[in-house]
Short mmCIF file of C-alpha atoms in Angstrom, two decimals:
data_model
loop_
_atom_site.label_atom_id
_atom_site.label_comp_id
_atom_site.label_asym_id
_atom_site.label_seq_id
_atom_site.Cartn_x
_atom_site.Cartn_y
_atom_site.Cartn_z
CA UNK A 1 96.48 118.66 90.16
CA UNK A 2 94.66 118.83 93.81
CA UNK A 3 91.41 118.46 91.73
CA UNK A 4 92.86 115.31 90.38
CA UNK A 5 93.87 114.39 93.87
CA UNK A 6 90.49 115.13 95.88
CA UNK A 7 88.98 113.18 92.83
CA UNK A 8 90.68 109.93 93.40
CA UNK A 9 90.39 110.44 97.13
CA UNK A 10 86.34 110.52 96.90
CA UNK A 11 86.66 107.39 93.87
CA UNK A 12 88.61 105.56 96.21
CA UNK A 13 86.64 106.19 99.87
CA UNK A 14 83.15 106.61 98.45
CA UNK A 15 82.97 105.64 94.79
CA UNK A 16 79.20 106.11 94.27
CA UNK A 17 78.28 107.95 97.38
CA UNK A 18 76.99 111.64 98.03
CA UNK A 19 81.04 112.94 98.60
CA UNK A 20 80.96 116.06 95.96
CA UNK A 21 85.35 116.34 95.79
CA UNK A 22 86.47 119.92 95.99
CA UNK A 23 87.69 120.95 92.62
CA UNK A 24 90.01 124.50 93.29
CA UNK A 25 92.24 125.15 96.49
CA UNK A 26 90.59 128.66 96.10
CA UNK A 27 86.75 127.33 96.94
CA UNK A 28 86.19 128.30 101.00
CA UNK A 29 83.58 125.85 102.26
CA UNK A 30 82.63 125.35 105.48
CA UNK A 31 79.00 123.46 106.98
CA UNK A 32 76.23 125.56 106.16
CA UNK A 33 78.00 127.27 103.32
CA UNK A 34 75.30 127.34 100.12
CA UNK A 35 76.21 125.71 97.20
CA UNK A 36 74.68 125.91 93.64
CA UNK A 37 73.98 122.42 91.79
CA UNK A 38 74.07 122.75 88.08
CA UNK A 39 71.98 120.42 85.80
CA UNK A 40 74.15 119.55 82.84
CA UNK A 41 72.47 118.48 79.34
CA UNK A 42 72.98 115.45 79.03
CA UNK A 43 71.06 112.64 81.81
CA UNK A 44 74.28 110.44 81.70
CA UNK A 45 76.79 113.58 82.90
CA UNK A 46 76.81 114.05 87.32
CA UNK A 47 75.60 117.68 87.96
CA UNK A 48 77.94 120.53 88.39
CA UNK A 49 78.52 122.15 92.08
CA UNK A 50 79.80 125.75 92.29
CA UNK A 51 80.40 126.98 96.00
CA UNK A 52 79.52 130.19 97.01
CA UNK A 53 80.45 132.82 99.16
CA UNK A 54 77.58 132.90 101.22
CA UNK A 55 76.31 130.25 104.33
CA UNK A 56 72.69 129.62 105.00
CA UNK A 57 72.67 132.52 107.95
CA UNK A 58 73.46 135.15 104.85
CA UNK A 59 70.95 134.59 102.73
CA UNK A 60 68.18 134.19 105.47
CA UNK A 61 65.18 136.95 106.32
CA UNK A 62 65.24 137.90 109.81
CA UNK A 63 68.27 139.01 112.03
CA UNK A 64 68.72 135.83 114.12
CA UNK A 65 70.94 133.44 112.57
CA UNK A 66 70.57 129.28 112.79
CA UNK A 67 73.54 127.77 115.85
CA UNK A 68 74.32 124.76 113.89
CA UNK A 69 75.08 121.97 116.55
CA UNK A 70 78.82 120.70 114.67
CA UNK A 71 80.33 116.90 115.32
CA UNK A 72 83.63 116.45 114.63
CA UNK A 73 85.33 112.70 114.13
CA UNK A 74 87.71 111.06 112.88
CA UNK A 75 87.35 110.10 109.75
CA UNK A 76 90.78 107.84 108.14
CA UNK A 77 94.37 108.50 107.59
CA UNK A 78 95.06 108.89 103.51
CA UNK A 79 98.03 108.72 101.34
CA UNK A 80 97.39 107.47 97.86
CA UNK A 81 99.87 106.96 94.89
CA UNK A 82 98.17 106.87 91.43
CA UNK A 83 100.56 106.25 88.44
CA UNK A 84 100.28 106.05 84.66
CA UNK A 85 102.69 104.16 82.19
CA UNK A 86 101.39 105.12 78.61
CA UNK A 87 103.32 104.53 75.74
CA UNK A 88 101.54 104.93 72.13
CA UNK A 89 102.58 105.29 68.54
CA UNK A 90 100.31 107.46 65.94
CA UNK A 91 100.99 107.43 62.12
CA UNK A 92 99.32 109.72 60.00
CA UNK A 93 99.16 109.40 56.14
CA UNK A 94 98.73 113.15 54.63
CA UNK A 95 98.13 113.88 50.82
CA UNK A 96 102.07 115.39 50.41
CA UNK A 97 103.45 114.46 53.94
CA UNK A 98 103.87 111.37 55.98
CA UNK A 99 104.20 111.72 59.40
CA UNK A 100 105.09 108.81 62.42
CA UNK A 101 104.86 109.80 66.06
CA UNK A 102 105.73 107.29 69.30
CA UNK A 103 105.39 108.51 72.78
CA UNK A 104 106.41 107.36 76.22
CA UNK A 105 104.68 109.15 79.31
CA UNK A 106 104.97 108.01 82.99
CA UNK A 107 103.58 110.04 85.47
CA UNK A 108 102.85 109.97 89.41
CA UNK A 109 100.46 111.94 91.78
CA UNK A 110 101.01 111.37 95.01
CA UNK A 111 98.58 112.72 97.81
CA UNK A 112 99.59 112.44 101.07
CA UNK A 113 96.89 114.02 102.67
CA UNK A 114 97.88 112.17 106.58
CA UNK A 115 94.70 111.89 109.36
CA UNK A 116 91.65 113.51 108.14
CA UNK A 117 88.89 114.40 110.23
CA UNK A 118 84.63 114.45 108.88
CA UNK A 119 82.90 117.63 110.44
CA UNK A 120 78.75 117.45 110.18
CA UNK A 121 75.97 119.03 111.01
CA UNK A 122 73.28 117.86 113.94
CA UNK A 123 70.28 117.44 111.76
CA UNK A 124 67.46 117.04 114.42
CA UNK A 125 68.54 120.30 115.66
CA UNK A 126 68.89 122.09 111.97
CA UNK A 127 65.29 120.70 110.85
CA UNK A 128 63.77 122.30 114.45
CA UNK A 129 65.85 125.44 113.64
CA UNK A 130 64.68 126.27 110.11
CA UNK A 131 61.35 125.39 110.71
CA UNK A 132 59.14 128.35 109.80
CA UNK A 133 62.03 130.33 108.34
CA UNK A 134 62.62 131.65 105.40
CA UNK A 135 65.21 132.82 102.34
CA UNK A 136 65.31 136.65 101.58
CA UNK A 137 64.23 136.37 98.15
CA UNK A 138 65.27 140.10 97.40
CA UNK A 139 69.06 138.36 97.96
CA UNK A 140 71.00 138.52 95.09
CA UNK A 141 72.18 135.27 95.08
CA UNK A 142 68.24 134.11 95.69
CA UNK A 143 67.31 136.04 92.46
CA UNK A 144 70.40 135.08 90.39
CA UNK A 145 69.69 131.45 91.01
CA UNK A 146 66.30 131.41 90.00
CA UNK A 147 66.32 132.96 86.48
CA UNK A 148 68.00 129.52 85.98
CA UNK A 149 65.62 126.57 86.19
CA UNK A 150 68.70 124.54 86.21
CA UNK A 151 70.01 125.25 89.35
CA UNK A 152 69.11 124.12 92.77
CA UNK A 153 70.36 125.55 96.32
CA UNK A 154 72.20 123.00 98.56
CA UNK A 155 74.01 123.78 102.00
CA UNK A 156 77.22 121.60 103.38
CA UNK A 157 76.00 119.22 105.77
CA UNK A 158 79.56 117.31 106.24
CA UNK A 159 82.88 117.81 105.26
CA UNK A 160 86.02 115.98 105.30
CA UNK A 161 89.37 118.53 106.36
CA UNK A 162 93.22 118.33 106.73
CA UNK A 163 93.92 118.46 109.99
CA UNK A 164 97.45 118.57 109.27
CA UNK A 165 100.27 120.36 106.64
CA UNK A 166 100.17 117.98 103.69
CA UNK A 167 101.08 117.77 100.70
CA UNK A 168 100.22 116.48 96.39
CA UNK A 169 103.32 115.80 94.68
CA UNK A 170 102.73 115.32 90.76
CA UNK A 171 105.62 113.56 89.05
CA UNK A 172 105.79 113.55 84.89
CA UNK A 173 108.24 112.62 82.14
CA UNK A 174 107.56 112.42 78.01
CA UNK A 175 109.37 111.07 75.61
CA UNK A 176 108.98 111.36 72.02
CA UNK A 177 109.90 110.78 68.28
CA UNK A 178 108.68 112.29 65.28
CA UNK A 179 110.09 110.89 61.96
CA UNK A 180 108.88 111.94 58.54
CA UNK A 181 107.81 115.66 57.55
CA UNK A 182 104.54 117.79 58.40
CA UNK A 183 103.86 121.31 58.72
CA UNK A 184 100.46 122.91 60.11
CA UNK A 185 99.41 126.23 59.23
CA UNK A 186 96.55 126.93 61.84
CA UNK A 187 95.74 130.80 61.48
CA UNK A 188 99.40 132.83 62.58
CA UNK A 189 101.16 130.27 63.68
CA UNK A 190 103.64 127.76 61.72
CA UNK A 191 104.82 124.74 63.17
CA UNK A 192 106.99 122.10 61.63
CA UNK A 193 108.07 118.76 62.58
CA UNK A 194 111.03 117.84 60.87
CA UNK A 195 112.35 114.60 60.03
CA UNK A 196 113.63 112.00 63.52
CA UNK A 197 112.94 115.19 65.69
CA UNK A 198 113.16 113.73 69.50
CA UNK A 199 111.19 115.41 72.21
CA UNK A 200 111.51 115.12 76.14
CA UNK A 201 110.22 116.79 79.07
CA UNK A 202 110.34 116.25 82.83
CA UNK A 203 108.29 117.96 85.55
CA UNK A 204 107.95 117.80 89.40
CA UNK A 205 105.57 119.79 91.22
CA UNK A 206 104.62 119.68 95.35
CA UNK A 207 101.69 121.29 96.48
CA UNK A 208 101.71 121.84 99.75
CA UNK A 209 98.11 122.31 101.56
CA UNK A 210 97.69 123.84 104.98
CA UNK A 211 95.72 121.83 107.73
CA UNK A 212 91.82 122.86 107.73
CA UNK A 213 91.57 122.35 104.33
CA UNK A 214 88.38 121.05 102.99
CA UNK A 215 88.96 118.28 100.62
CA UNK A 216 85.37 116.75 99.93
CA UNK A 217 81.61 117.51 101.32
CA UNK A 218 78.13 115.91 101.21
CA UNK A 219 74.82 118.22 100.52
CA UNK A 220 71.60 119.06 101.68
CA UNK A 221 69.35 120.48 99.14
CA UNK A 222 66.55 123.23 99.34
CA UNK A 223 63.09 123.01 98.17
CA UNK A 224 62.08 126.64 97.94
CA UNK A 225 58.72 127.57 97.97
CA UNK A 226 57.55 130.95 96.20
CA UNK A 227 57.22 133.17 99.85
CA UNK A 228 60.84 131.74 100.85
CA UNK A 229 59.61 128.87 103.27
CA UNK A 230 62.27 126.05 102.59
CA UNK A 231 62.27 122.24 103.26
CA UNK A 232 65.32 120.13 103.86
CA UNK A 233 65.31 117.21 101.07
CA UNK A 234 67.02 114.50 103.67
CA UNK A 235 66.31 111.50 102.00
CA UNK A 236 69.61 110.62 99.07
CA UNK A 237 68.20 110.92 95.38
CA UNK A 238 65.62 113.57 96.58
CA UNK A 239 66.30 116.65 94.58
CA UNK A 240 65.49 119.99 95.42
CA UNK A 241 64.47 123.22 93.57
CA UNK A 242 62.46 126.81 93.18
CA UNK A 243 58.56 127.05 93.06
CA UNK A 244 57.24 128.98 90.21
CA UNK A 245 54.18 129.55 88.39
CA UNK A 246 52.97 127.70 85.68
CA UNK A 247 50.92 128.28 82.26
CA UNK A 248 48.02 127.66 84.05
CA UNK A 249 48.35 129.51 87.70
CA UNK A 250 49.26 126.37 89.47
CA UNK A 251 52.42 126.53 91.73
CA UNK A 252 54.87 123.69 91.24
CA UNK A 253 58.79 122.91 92.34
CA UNK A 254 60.99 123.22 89.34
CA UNK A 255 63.41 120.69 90.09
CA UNK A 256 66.75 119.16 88.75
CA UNK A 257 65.38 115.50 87.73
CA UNK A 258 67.64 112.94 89.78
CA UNK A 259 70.25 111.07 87.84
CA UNK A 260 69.10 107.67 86.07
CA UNK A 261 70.63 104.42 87.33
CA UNK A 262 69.85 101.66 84.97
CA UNK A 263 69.11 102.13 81.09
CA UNK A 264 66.93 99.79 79.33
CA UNK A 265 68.51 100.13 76.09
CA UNK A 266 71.88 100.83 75.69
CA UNK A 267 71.70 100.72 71.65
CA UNK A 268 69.23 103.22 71.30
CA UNK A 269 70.93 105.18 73.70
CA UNK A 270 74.06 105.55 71.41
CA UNK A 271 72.21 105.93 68.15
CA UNK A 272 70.76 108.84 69.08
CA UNK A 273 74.28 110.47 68.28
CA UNK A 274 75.03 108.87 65.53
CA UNK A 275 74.75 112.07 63.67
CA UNK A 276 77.63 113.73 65.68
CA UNK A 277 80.14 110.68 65.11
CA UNK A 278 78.95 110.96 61.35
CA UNK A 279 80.18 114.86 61.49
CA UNK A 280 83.55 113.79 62.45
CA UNK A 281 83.86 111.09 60.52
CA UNK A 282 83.47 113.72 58.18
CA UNK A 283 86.21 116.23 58.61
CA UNK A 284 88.45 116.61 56.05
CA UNK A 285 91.57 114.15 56.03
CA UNK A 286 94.44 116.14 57.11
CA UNK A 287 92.30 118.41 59.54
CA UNK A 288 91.25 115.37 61.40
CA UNK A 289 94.69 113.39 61.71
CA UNK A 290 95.85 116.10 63.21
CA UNK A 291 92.72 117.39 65.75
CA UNK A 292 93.44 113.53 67.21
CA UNK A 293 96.69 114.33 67.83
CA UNK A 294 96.24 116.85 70.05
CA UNK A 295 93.11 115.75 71.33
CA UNK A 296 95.31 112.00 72.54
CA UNK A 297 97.67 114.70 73.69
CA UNK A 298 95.00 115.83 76.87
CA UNK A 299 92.93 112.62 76.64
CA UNK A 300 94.53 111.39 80.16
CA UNK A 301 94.61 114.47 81.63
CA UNK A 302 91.25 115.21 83.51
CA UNK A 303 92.36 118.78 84.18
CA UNK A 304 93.04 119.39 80.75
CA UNK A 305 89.81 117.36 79.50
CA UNK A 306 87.17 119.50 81.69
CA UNK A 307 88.76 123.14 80.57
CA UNK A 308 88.00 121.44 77.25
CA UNK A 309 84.82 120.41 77.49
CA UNK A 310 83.91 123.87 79.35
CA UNK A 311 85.52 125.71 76.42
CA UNK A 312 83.29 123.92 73.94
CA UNK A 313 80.37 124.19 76.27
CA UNK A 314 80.71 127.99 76.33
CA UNK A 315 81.24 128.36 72.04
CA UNK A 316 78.39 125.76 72.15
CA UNK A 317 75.88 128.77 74.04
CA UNK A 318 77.83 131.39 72.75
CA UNK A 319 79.39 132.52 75.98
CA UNK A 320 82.69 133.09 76.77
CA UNK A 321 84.79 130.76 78.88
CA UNK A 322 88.44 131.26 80.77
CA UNK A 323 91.38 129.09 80.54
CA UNK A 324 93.98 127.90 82.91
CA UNK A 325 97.27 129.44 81.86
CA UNK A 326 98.80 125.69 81.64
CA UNK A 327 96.42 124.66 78.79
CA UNK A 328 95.74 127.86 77.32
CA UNK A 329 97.79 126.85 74.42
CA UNK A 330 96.52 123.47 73.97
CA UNK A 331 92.84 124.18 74.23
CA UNK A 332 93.65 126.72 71.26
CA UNK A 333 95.66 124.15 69.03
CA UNK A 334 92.53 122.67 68.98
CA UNK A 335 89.93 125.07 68.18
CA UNK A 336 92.57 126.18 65.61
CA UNK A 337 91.79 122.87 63.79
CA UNK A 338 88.27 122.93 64.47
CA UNK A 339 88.46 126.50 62.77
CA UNK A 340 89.83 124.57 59.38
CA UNK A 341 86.55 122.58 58.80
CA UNK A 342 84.68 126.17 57.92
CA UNK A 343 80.87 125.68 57.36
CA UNK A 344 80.82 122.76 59.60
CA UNK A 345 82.67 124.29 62.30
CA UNK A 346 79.71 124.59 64.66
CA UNK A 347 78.56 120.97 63.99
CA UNK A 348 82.13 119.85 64.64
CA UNK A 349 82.21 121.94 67.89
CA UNK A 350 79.23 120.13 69.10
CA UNK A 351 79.39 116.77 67.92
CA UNK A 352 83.64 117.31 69.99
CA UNK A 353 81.57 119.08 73.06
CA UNK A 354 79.70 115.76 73.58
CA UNK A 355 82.33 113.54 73.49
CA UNK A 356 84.25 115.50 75.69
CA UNK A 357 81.69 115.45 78.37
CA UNK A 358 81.24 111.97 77.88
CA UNK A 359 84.93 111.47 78.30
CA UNK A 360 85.02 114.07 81.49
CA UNK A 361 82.37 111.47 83.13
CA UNK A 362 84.47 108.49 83.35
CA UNK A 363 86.86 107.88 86.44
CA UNK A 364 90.23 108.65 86.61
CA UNK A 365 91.33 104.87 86.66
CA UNK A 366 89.00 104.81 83.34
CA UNK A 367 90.34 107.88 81.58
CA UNK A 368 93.81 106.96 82.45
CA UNK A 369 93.13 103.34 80.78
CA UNK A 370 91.88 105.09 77.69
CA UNK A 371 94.70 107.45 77.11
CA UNK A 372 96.65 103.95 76.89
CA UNK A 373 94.54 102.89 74.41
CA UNK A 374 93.69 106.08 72.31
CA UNK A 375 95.88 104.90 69.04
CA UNK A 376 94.51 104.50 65.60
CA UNK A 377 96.18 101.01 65.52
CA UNK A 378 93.90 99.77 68.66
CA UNK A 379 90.90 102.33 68.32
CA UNK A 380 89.07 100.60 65.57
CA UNK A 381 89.21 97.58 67.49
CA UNK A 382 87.76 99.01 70.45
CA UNK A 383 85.06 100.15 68.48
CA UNK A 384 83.98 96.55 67.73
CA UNK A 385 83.51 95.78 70.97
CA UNK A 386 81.18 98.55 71.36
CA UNK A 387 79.07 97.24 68.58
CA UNK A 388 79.59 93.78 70.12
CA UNK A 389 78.45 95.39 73.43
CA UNK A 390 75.14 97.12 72.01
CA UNK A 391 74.28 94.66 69.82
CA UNK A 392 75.14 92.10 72.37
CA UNK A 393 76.77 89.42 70.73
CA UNK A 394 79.44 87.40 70.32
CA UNK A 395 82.35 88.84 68.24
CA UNK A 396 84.59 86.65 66.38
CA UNK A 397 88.93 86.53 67.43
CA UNK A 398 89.60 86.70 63.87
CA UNK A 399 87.85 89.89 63.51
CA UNK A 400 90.16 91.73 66.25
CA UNK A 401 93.75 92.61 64.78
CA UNK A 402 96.50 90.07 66.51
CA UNK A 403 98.34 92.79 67.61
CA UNK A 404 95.46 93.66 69.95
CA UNK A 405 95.30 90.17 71.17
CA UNK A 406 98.19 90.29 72.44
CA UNK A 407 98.22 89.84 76.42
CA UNK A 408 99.69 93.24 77.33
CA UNK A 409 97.59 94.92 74.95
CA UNK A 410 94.41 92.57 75.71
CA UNK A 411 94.79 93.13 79.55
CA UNK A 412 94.86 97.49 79.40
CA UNK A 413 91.70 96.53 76.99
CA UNK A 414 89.80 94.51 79.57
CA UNK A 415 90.81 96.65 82.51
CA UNK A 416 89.33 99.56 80.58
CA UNK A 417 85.87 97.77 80.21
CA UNK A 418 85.52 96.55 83.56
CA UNK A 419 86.38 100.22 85.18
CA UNK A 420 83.39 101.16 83.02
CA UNK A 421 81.54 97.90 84.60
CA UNK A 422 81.26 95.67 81.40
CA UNK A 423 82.78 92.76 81.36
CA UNK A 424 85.08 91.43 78.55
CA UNK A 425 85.47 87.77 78.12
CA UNK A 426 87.26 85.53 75.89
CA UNK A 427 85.05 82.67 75.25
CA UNK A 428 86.46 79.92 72.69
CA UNK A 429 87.27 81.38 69.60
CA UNK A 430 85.00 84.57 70.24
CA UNK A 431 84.96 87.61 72.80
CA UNK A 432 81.66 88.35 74.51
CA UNK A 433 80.65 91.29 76.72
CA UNK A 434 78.54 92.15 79.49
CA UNK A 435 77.09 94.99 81.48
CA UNK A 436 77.63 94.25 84.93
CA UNK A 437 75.03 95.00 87.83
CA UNK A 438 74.44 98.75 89.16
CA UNK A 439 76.71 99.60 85.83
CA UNK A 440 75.04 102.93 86.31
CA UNK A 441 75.43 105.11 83.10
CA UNK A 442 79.56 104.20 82.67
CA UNK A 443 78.73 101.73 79.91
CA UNK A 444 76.91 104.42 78.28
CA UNK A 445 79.83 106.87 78.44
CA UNK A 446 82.36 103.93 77.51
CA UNK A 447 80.79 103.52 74.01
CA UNK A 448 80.39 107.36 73.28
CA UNK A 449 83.98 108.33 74.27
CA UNK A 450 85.15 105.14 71.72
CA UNK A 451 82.77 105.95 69.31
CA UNK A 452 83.61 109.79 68.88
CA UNK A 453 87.51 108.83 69.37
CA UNK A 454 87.27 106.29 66.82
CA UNK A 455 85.39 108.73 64.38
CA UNK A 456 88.49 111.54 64.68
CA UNK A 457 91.33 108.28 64.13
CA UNK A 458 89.64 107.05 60.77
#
């Protein structure tokens, strides 16, 4: 909830900027505190940040520590309302069991987070401070962080803070039908949906945040040299990293390549995970009917969809992963059902892992826009456009169901391409798309997030 709140804040004040939104009420950051940028595996996904409990002073050699020179300003007075109206309807055609599902979910987050001030550091007086110093590599942090060529040091140069009590008030109602008869058997448990079984529930939660409370910050990162001199990388897109030793003796910075902007070939881009949209294509009938369920179940929720993707990440590296109590039981629905497709469970996990992250990458206006259109009426559909996108041509109206024609339906479907900056045109009797300029990789994630959704509604 406050992640989903300090999310929208940064989409809507500095969509595309260096803001990094704070994702946990329990993360302490202040300026100078040192924060650990992950690379993720795929170029398309935004690097992870993990704040520590250490500043810059801590993790110095040498008993003196840096007097930052602080500015405070202030920055704008904020109080956003973000609402979704979703309503859906799933049917699902087993071997021995028919099953119909319709849905209505409206929910509301409001953030009133009232006049917010930006806190930074002087610069000039930083760069003549930490000239000639260095890191104590015998820290632990120090060490921990370089057995991981993957991670980079940064240290809060700006933040943006409360400066009064405020609050995020999340709003939610569902409503739902079930008619017909289907019973799952995942492992212990047994659950049944019996026939014209109706389903409601209502939540409202206020979080109230205290003033001084750090809702967003902007980096400097580190480029450590092997002795533990360190240079400030000032310039945006400039990535920093550790020195190490080569094959061949030579000292070089291992650094965390910067993120691409522009992709020559969208196409090729997708094909080359074809293979995982092929493996879910491929999971058996009744297994899969039901693993989109529950998957269109989280699909709005951004919360819900980056415990998901973490989850899969871990079983992916074979690590071991913790859940938020609230979607405990809905993260393990699923890997109940990905337990079902036996020897290709571990393809399955992957080939769900990268659509997950795909779908994690897209904004919140985006993600909410596909959990409106996450059916398997309207899914195949949206799939065409894809392959009208990367192929880019023209696709015929009479190839598009007239049920997705329809202006209501048409409008959620062109709002969802152009928050993923491609536009979607009716031109004659055809539809064309189009990337639009600086589309940056959202196009990219657009077609995998269909792709993969469209593979689990077959």
């Amino acid at each position: 909830m406050f992640a989903t709140a300090t999310r929208n804040f940064v989409e809507e004040v500095d969509r595309g900027g260096d803001l990094i939104p704070v994702s946990s009420l329990n993360d302490t950051i202040s300026l100078l505190t040192v924060v650990v940028k992950k690379k993720r595996i795929w170029f398309w996904q935004k690097p992870k940040y993990q704040p520590t409990d250490f500043n810059l002073n801590d993790i110095l050699a040498g008993d003196t520590p840096i007097q930052p020179d602080t500015q405070e300003s202030n920055f704008i007075k904020y109080n956003g309302t973000f609402g979704d109206n979703l309503q859906g309807k799933v049917e699902a055609n087993f071997v021995q069991n028919n099953l119909s599902m319709e849905g209505k979910d409206t929910s509301k987050l409001q953030s009133s987070f009232g006049s917010l001030k930006k806190e930074e550091l002087g610069v000039q007086k930083l760069i003549k401070d930490s000239k000639e110093r260095r890191l104590d590599m015998s820290h632990c942090l120090v060490e921990q962080t370089m057995m991981n060529n993957n991670r980079v040091f940064g240290i809060v140069k700006e933040r943006i803070v409360t400066t009064e009590p405020c609050s995020v008030i999340e709003e939610v109602q569902k409503e739902g039908k079930c008619t017909g008869m289907v019973t799952f058997l995942p492992r212990v448990r047994k659950v049944s949906l019996k026939e014209n079984a109706n389903l409601s529930k209502d939540s409202n939660i206020t979080m109230e945040i205290p003033p001084h409370t750090t809702l967003a910050y902007t980096l400097i990162e580190l480029e450590v040299k092997h002795d533990g001199h360190f240079k400030l990388c000032l310039m945006s897109g400039v990535s920093g990293g550790f020195e190490e030793v080569d094959s061949h003796d030579c000292l070089t910075i291992s650094k965390v390549p910067v993120q691409h902007s522009e992709k020559v070939d969208l196409k090729q881009d997708v094909e080359e995970f074809k293979e995982n949209f092929e493996v879910l294509s491929a999971v058996p009938a009744q297994t899969k009917s039901s693993l989109f369920l529950q998957i269109t179940n989280v699909i709005s929720d951004h919360t819900a969809v980056s415990l998901l993707q973490n989850t899969l990440h871990h079983l992916c590296h074979g690590s071991v992963s913790a859940s938020v109590e609230e979607y405990k039981q809905q993260i393990q629905d699923i890997l109940d059902l990905v337990a079902q497709t036996g020897a290709s469970k571990d393809a399955v996990i992957k080939a769900l892992y990268l659509v997950l992250s795909a779908v994690d990458e897209m904004p919140n206006k985006c993600l909410a826009l596909l959990g409106m259109c996450c059916s398997s009426a309207l899914l195949p559909d949206l799939e065409l456009l894809v392959q009208c996108l990367l192929g880019d041509e023209q696709l015929p109206l009479s190839a598009i169901k007239q049920t997705t024609l329809e202006e209501e339906v048409f409008d959620r479907v062109q709002r969802l391409f152009s928050s993923s900056n491609v536009a979607l045109k009716k031109d004659g009797d055809s539809l064309r798309t189009e990337v639009q300029q600086e589309a940056e990789n959202l196009p990219l994630i657009l077609c995998i997030s269909v792709r993969g959704l469209a593979s689990l509604s077959q």
